[in-house]
Amino acid sequence: MPRSEVSASHRVLPGLLVFLVFSAAYLYSFPQSNVFYAVIVLLHATAGIGASLLLALHLLHFLRNGKFLSRLGWLLIAVGAVLGLALIYTGTPRSEWNWLYAHIVLSLAGAGIIFADWVGKRGWLRAGTSRAIVRVTICLAVLVVLGAAARYLRHSRWQTRARIQNPLMPAANMDGEGDGPNGPFFPSSAQVFGGKKIPSKFFMESDSCQRCHQDIYNQWYSSAHHFSSFNNQWYRKSIEYMQDTIGTRPSKWCGGCHDPAVLYAGKMDTPIKQIVHTPEAQAGLGCMMCHSIAEVKSTMGQGDFYLEYPTLHELAASKHPLVRTLHDLLINLNPEPHRRVFLKPFMRDQTAEFCSACHKVHLDVPVNHYRWIRGFNEYDNWQASGVSGQGARSFYYPAKPSQCADCHMPLQQSKDAGNNNGFVHSHRFPGANTALPIANEDAEQLKISEDFLKNKIVSVDIFALSPARSEAKPAVVNQSEIATTFAVGEEAEAKITPGAVGEAAPVTAPLNRVQPALRRGDNVRVDVVVRTKKIGHFFPGGTVDAYDTWLELKATDDKDQTVFWSGKIEDQGKGPVEKGAHFYRSLQVDAHGNPINKRNAWASRAVVYVHLIPPGAADTVHYRLHVPENVGNKITLHARLCYRKFAWWNTQFAFAGMSDPKQPEHETTPDYDDSKFVFSAPLTGVSARREQIPDLPTVVLAEDEVTLQTAPQSASAPEPKVALQPEDWQRWNDYGIGLLLQGDLKGAQAAFQKVTEIDPKNPDGWVNIGRATVQEGDMDRARAVLEKALSLSPDLARAHFFYAKVMRADGNYEGAADHLRKVLTQYPRDRVALNDLGRILFLQRKYSEAVKVLESVLAIDPEDLQAHYNLMLCYNGLGDETKAKEHQARYLRFKADEAAQAITGPYRQLNPEDNNERQAIHEHVSVPLEVSKTGRSAEQSSARVRSAASLGASR
């Protein structure tokens, strides 16, 4: 090579190194998705290739003629250059991060050493080896400091960006949510940065993600997210009916989370029937919907987020092969900006709060023309439970806390770009939707959904037997102060109304241990316990007015006779579930007492009953079994917890429902619909693979079976008998939990007492007796058992919580506050403990302290009813009338309309089975069976129970 060329290349190489160092510092410290950053990425790669070629030409010269420091520096740069070239070929996904950081460290270390050698030649700390070492050390130390600063700029600021935080004061009405009444997406709370609309195609280009994320794309394609919109016949029918009834604008309340390609493009003002078969109406929730959420404003749900249209999206979705290749090359070289656009820190670190944006809703005047009502809510009960690790009062705690993705996005092996150690989170979102795979004829998705449901998430235990009571004595139904169509669990103060006063009836249990005999002709009560195990929210979850979840109990004898059956499905297992079954659902009615069964939540005016089981809790279900005189020698009891999405009536309505043309004139308004429906509408064009009404499967989530001997009627009455074995302590505990939650406080205490007898050193039994006695008002016994629990486990938070109740009842406010502070030291986000402490501080007239505590409740849930009530009182005490009125307005907004319960009276009189189910303590009887030799059917023998239930219709 001519000397002039060598000299020129000698001058170019240092310049390239300087550019590479400074461009690397910028690229590492400030990853962002814009054209300038993309240009720098390309220039850095190009300069790196050029510098590598020049270095290859001159490396031998540097090694021969340079001193030790110079040779070391160029060697490190050479190794860094080789790694850099390899990374240009492989890209820098997570799997290559070790090599990426090796490239950065080696290259910068080499550059630092060469710089130290260069400044030494120019007179800085020039003479001697020791000064050279100092010089290099200083240069490398500066690089370390600058590297730490760069890492801070890259990671620390990013991790705290856009964290999900609640406002301390929610809007006084729905008009203050989202963009307000003048916004294009209202009454959804969703907003778009810049107040712009987003083209439909943005949400319809998930196939552009497929190029790098094939596995994730395939998973998503079968998921319920993909079929969230008008490609889902059940949802489609509900919106068509909604728009026909109350107009298109209120339907945007749904569209914020279900119909992005329609709503955010400004197309939802058009009746959906006119555009239902367009591509945007069939798009569902694509990749861009969730991954373009740039900020979640609160955990109040309702689509309470900001969307952002990514700057370089047109490159990713371009159909031009050169543009797409350039886009993919940029991501391959430096995926960090892409990752930051589509994977915000809150999506990983605050998964539950992120999911709450759509999995928690409320309705208000712009939607229901009525008032604020809580819709479904997966977040609050999770947050307050032991599953989240934030609740102090749970009955059970998992080995470690979990979030939504732990169950609904399990890890699956994948080589997709962005995999983490060979795994990605499943975007099938396995859950409880077995209807969509049937309609879509997706056998794999159906199997995954059924396997998920059958994975021991709940248990069923045919546990106890006792003589039938003389008559059913229904307890007062529990009504929450908060307006909700859902349930209230550990996120609010439990107010259990005791059932009939008296001692607990002796039981025989566990049945599989003691094997009692059933005497012919007797009426007995069978108790079945349903327990939630691997569930982080209420069971069932979601839109609990829309599907069938029930407990079936069937008794057969060794003559193959069915002697009892509750929970039978009509039409050979394809029709509706018999009305007298024990259901897990929310049963609501409109202003005229018509059931809410068309997903017409806007018309809900009163709740007949809500039966849901909190996470880590149980439900004890009672059955009255008549033992026929002609029964065989054995009776087998078989209990099954059954699930069908959707309810039979709702499926018929969704596919073929229409108003009965023969019905006389009637009214349909936003408040009620007096229409009668028939299922004879044409099936042409329904959103399903086949133009037919699908036969939805019934999935058995859990089951249990016990076989008992029978005895002649002349035999002596069997005596109660119990077996107490160490491995059964949780079964007794579960039985007591179910009794406690329905208000059978004496029965619950008796069950918990058995836990203490099995293991006196187990604090759970003592604490749970304390729970029941506190509810009962027996503070003396509560004090004794809770002190026993604390002696066994001095730091047990739930024992301190209930002991604080005892001390408060004694008037010892300071002592109660001390115990609550011990609870909050371990569980600082337990809302009930915080509310209790705030209330006690208010009673002590420590208003300013109380305000600070109660505001921390609103930081967890801005809609907390109790916190707003107590803050209203505190600000009145402080003389701040303005703030007192602000909290009063929120309290009145979120408080239940107590007068609405009057609407349920006529409905319950016409539907005695539902009225029976409404009672906190109730029994279930058999459907009519063949008449025995005595001439009395199971239905007849149980008539007294149903009569008693109907007497409670005025309650």
Coordinates of C-alpha atoms in Angstrom, one line a residue, residues 269-571:
D269 CA -70.9 6.0 15.5
T270 CA -72.1 3.8 12.6
P271 CA -74.5 1.1 13.7
I272 CA -72.5 -2.1 13.8
K273 CA -75.0 -4.0 11.8
Q274 CA -74.0 -1.9 8.8
I275 CA -70.3 -2.7 9.0
V276 CA -70.2 -6.0 10.9
H277 CA -68.6 -8.0 8.1
T278 CA -65.9 -5.4 7.3
P279 CA -62.3 -6.4 8.1
E280 CA -62.0 -3.8 10.9
A281 CA -65.1 -5.2 12.6
Q282 CA -63.6 -8.7 12.4
A283 CA -60.1 -7.7 13.6
G284 CA -60.5 -8.3 17.3
L285 CA -57.7 -7.3 19.7
G286 CA -54.5 -7.5 17.7
C287 CA -50.9 -7.1 18.9
M288 CA -51.0 -3.4 18.5
M289 CA -53.9 -2.8 20.9
C290 CA -52.2 -4.0 24.1
H291 CA -48.7 -3.2 23.0
S292 CA -49.4 0.4 22.0
I293 CA -50.7 1.3 25.4
A294 CA -48.2 3.9 26.5
E295 CA -49.7 4.8 29.9
V296 CA -52.3 3.3 32.2
K297 CA -53.8 6.2 34.2
S298 CA -55.3 4.2 37.1
T299 CA -56.6 0.8 38.2
M300 CA -60.2 2.0 37.8
G301 CA -60.5 0.1 34.6
Q302 CA -62.9 1.0 31.8
G303 CA -60.0 1.3 29.3
D304 CA -58.3 3.9 31.5
F305 CA -55.2 4.3 29.3
Y306 CA -53.5 6.3 26.7
L307 CA -52.7 4.8 23.3
E308 CA -49.8 6.0 21.2
Y309 CA -49.3 5.6 17.5
P310 CA -45.7 4.5 17.0
T311 CA -43.6 6.8 14.9
L312 CA -42.0 4.1 12.7
H313 CA -45.0 1.9 12.5
E314 CA -45.4 2.5 8.7
L315 CA -42.0 0.9 8.2
A316 CA -42.9 -2.2 10.0
A317 CA -46.2 -2.7 8.2
S318 CA -45.0 -1.6 4.8
K319 CA -45.6 -3.9 1.9
H320 CA -42.5 -2.7 0.1
P321 CA -39.8 -5.4 0.5
L322 CA -36.9 -2.9 0.7
V323 CA -38.6 -0.9 3.4
R324 CA -39.5 -4.0 5.4
T325 CA -36.0 -5.3 5.0
L326 CA -34.5 -2.1 6.3
H327 CA -37.0 -2.0 9.3
D328 CA -36.2 -5.6 10.2
L329 CA -32.4 -4.9 9.9
L330 CA -32.7 -2.0 12.3
I331 CA -34.5 -4.1 14.8
N332 CA -32.1 -6.9 14.4
L333 CA -29.1 -4.6 15.0
N334 CA -30.7 -2.8 18.0
P335 CA -34.1 -4.1 19.2
E336 CA -34.1 -1.9 22.3
P337 CA -36.2 0.9 20.8
H338 CA -38.7 -1.6 19.4
R339 CA -38.9 -3.3 22.8
R340 CA -39.5 0.0 24.5
V341 CA -42.3 1.0 22.2
F342 CA -44.1 -2.3 22.6
L343 CA -43.1 -3.6 26.1
K344 CA -43.4 -0.9 28.8
P345 CA -42.0 -1.7 32.2
F346 CA -45.5 -1.7 33.7
M347 CA -46.5 -4.6 31.4
R348 CA -44.0 -6.8 33.2
D349 CA -43.7 -5.2 36.7
Q350 CA -47.3 -4.2 37.2
T351 CA -49.0 -6.9 35.2
A352 CA -52.2 -6.9 37.3
E353 CA -52.5 -3.1 37.2
F354 CA -52.0 -3.2 33.4
C355 CA -54.7 -5.9 33.0
S356 CA -57.1 -3.9 35.3
A357 CA -57.4 -1.4 32.5
C358 CA -59.8 -3.7 30.8
H359 CA -60.6 -6.4 33.3
K360 CA -62.4 -4.0 35.7
V361 CA -65.4 -1.8 34.8
H362 CA -68.1 0.4 36.1
L363 CA -71.2 1.8 34.5
D364 CA -72.6 5.3 35.0
V365 CA -75.3 7.7 33.6
P366 CA -73.8 8.0 30.1
V367 CA -74.1 4.2 29.7
N368 CA -77.0 3.1 31.9
H369 CA -79.1 6.3 32.4
Y370 CA -79.1 5.5 36.1
R371 CA -76.1 5.8 38.3
W372 CA -72.6 4.4 39.2
I373 CA -72.6 0.6 39.4
R374 CA -69.6 -1.7 39.6
G375 CA -69.5 -4.2 36.8
F376 CA -67.1 -7.1 36.7
N377 CA -63.8 -6.7 38.6
E378 CA -60.9 -9.1 38.5
Y379 CA -58.4 -6.7 40.0
D380 CA -59.6 -5.5 43.4
N381 CA -60.2 -9.0 44.9
W382 CA -56.8 -10.2 43.6
Q383 CA -55.1 -7.1 45.1
A384 CA -56.7 -7.6 48.5
S385 CA -56.1 -11.4 48.6
G386 CA -53.3 -13.6 49.8
V387 CA -52.5 -14.4 46.1
S388 CA -51.2 -10.9 45.5
G389 CA -49.2 -11.0 48.7
Q390 CA -50.9 -7.7 49.7
G391 CA -53.8 -8.9 51.7
A392 CA -53.4 -9.5 55.5
R393 CA -56.6 -11.4 56.2
S394 CA -56.8 -14.3 53.8
F395 CA -57.6 -17.8 54.9
Y396 CA -54.8 -19.3 52.8
Y397 CA -51.6 -18.0 51.2
P398 CA -49.7 -19.5 48.2
A399 CA -46.1 -20.4 48.4
K400 CA -45.3 -17.1 46.6
P401 CA -47.4 -14.2 45.3
S402 CA -48.5 -14.3 41.7
Q403 CA -49.9 -12.0 39.1
C404 CA -52.2 -12.4 36.1
A405 CA -49.6 -13.6 33.7
D406 CA -48.4 -16.4 36.0
C407 CA -51.7 -18.2 35.3
H408 CA -53.0 -16.7 32.0
M409 CA -49.7 -16.3 30.2
P410 CA -47.6 -19.4 31.2
L411 CA -44.2 -19.8 29.8
Q412 CA -43.8 -21.9 26.6
Q413 CA -40.7 -22.9 24.8
S414 CA -40.0 -20.8 21.7
K415 CA -37.2 -19.6 19.5
D416 CA -39.1 -16.4 18.6
A417 CA -37.1 -13.2 18.6
G418 CA -37.3 -11.8 22.1
N419 CA -37.5 -15.2 23.8
N420 CA -36.0 -15.2 27.3
N421 CA -33.8 -18.3 27.8
G422 CA -35.8 -20.1 25.2
F423 CA -39.3 -19.3 26.6
V424 CA -42.0 -16.8 25.8
H425 CA -45.2 -16.1 27.7
S426 CA -48.1 -17.8 25.9
H427 CA -50.4 -15.4 24.0
R428 CA -53.2 -18.0 23.9
F429 CA -54.2 -16.4 27.2
P430 CA -55.5 -19.7 28.5
G431 CA -58.6 -19.2 30.6
A432 CA -62.3 -20.2 30.8
N433 CA -63.6 -19.4 27.3
T434 CA -64.6 -22.7 25.9
A435 CA -67.3 -21.2 23.7
L436 CA -65.1 -19.5 21.1
P437 CA -63.0 -22.6 20.3
I438 CA -66.3 -24.5 19.7
A439 CA -67.6 -21.8 17.4
N440 CA -64.3 -21.5 15.6
E441 CA -63.8 -25.3 15.5
D442 CA -60.3 -24.9 17.1
A443 CA -59.7 -28.2 18.8
E444 CA -56.3 -27.3 20.1
Q445 CA -57.5 -24.1 21.8
L446 CA -60.4 -26.0 23.3
K447 CA -58.2 -28.6 24.8
I448 CA -55.8 -26.0 26.3
S449 CA -58.8 -24.2 27.8
E450 CA -60.3 -27.4 29.2
D451 CA -56.9 -28.5 30.6
F452 CA -56.6 -25.1 32.2
L453 CA -60.0 -25.4 33.9
K454 CA -59.3 -29.0 35.1
N455 CA -55.9 -28.2 36.5
K456 CA -57.0 -28.5 40.2
I457 CA -58.0 -24.8 40.4
V458 CA -60.9 -25.8 42.6
S459 CA -61.8 -28.8 44.7
V460 CA -65.1 -30.5 45.7
D461 CA -65.5 -32.4 48.9
I462 CA -68.7 -34.3 49.9
F463 CA -67.9 -33.7 53.5
A464 CA -70.6 -33.9 56.1
L465 CA -74.0 -35.4 57.0
S466 CA -76.5 -34.4 59.6
P467 CA -80.2 -34.9 60.3
A468 CA -82.4 -32.5 58.2
R469 CA -83.5 -29.4 60.1
S470 CA -87.2 -29.1 60.9
E471 CA -87.4 -26.2 58.5
A472 CA -85.1 -24.0 56.6
K473 CA -84.4 -20.8 58.4
P474 CA -82.9 -18.4 55.8
A475 CA -80.5 -15.8 57.1
V476 CA -80.8 -12.2 56.1
V477 CA -79.1 -11.8 52.7
N478 CA -75.8 -10.0 52.8
Q479 CA -75.9 -6.7 51.0
S480 CA -72.9 -4.6 50.3
E481 CA -73.0 -0.8 50.7
I482 CA -71.1 -0.4 47.5
A483 CA -73.1 -0.5 44.2
T484 CA -72.0 -3.6 42.5
T485 CA -73.2 -6.4 40.2
F486 CA -70.1 -8.3 41.2
A487 CA -69.1 -9.5 44.7
V488 CA -67.2 -7.9 47.5
G489 CA -64.4 -10.0 49.1
E490 CA -61.4 -9.1 51.1
E491 CA -61.1 -5.7 49.5
A492 CA -63.9 -4.4 51.8
E493 CA -65.0 -4.9 55.4
A494 CA -66.9 -8.2 55.7
K495 CA -70.4 -7.6 57.3
I496 CA -71.8 -11.1 57.8
T497 CA -75.3 -11.3 59.2
P498 CA -75.6 -14.3 61.5
G499 CA -78.2 -16.9 60.6
A500 CA -80.6 -18.5 63.0
V501 CA -79.6 -18.3 66.6
G502 CA -78.8 -21.6 68.4
E503 CA -76.1 -24.1 68.9
A504 CA -74.4 -25.8 66.0
A505 CA -76.1 -29.1 64.9
P506 CA -73.7 -32.1 65.3
V507 CA -72.4 -33.5 62.0
T508 CA -71.0 -36.7 60.8
A509 CA -67.7 -36.0 58.9
P510 CA -65.6 -36.5 56.9
L511 CA -67.9 -38.9 55.1
N512 CA -65.2 -40.9 53.4
R513 CA -63.6 -41.6 56.8
V514 CA -66.5 -42.4 59.0
Q515 CA -68.8 -44.2 56.4
P516 CA -72.2 -43.6 58.1
A517 CA -75.3 -45.6 57.2
L518 CA -78.3 -43.8 55.7
R519 CA -81.6 -45.0 57.2
R520 CA -84.4 -45.6 54.8
G521 CA -87.2 -43.0 55.0
D522 CA -85.0 -40.4 56.7
N523 CA -84.4 -36.8 55.5
V524 CA -80.7 -35.9 55.8
R525 CA -78.7 -32.8 55.1
V526 CA -75.6 -33.4 52.9
D527 CA -72.9 -30.7 53.0
V528 CA -70.6 -30.3 50.0
V529 CA -67.6 -28.0 50.2
V530 CA -66.2 -26.1 47.1
R531 CA -62.8 -24.6 47.7
T532 CA -60.8 -22.3 45.4
K533 CA -57.2 -23.2 45.2
K534 CA -55.2 -22.0 42.2
I535 CA -57.3 -18.9 41.5
G536 CA -56.2 -15.3 42.0
H537 CA -59.6 -13.7 41.7
F538 CA -63.3 -14.6 42.5
F539 CA -64.5 -17.9 41.2
P540 CA -65.9 -17.7 38.7
G541 CA -64.5 -14.5 37.2
G542 CA -65.3 -12.3 34.3
T543 CA -68.9 -11.5 33.3
V544 CA -70.5 -13.6 35.9
D545 CA -74.1 -12.9 34.7
A546 CA -73.4 -14.6 31.4
Y547 CA -72.5 -18.2 31.9
D548 CA -73.5 -21.4 33.8
T549 CA -71.4 -22.4 36.7
W550 CA -73.1 -24.8 39.2
L551 CA -72.7 -27.6 41.6
E552 CA -74.4 -30.9 40.8
L553 CA -75.1 -33.6 43.3
K554 CA -76.5 -36.9 42.2
A555 CA -77.3 -39.9 44.3
T556 CA -77.7 -43.4 42.8
D557 CA -78.1 -46.8 44.5
D558 CA -76.8 -50.2 43.7
K559 CA -80.1 -50.9 41.8
D560 CA -79.1 -48.2 39.3
Q561 CA -81.9 -46.0 40.6
T562 CA -81.4 -42.2 40.8
V563 CA -82.7 -41.2 44.2
F564 CA -81.6 -37.5 44.2
W565 CA -80.5 -35.1 41.5
S566 CA -79.8 -31.4 41.9
G567 CA -78.1 -29.5 39.1
K568 CA -79.5 -31.7 36.2
I569 CA -79.1 -30.3 32.7
E570 CA -82.2 -30.6 30.6
D571 CA -82.4 -32.1 27.0

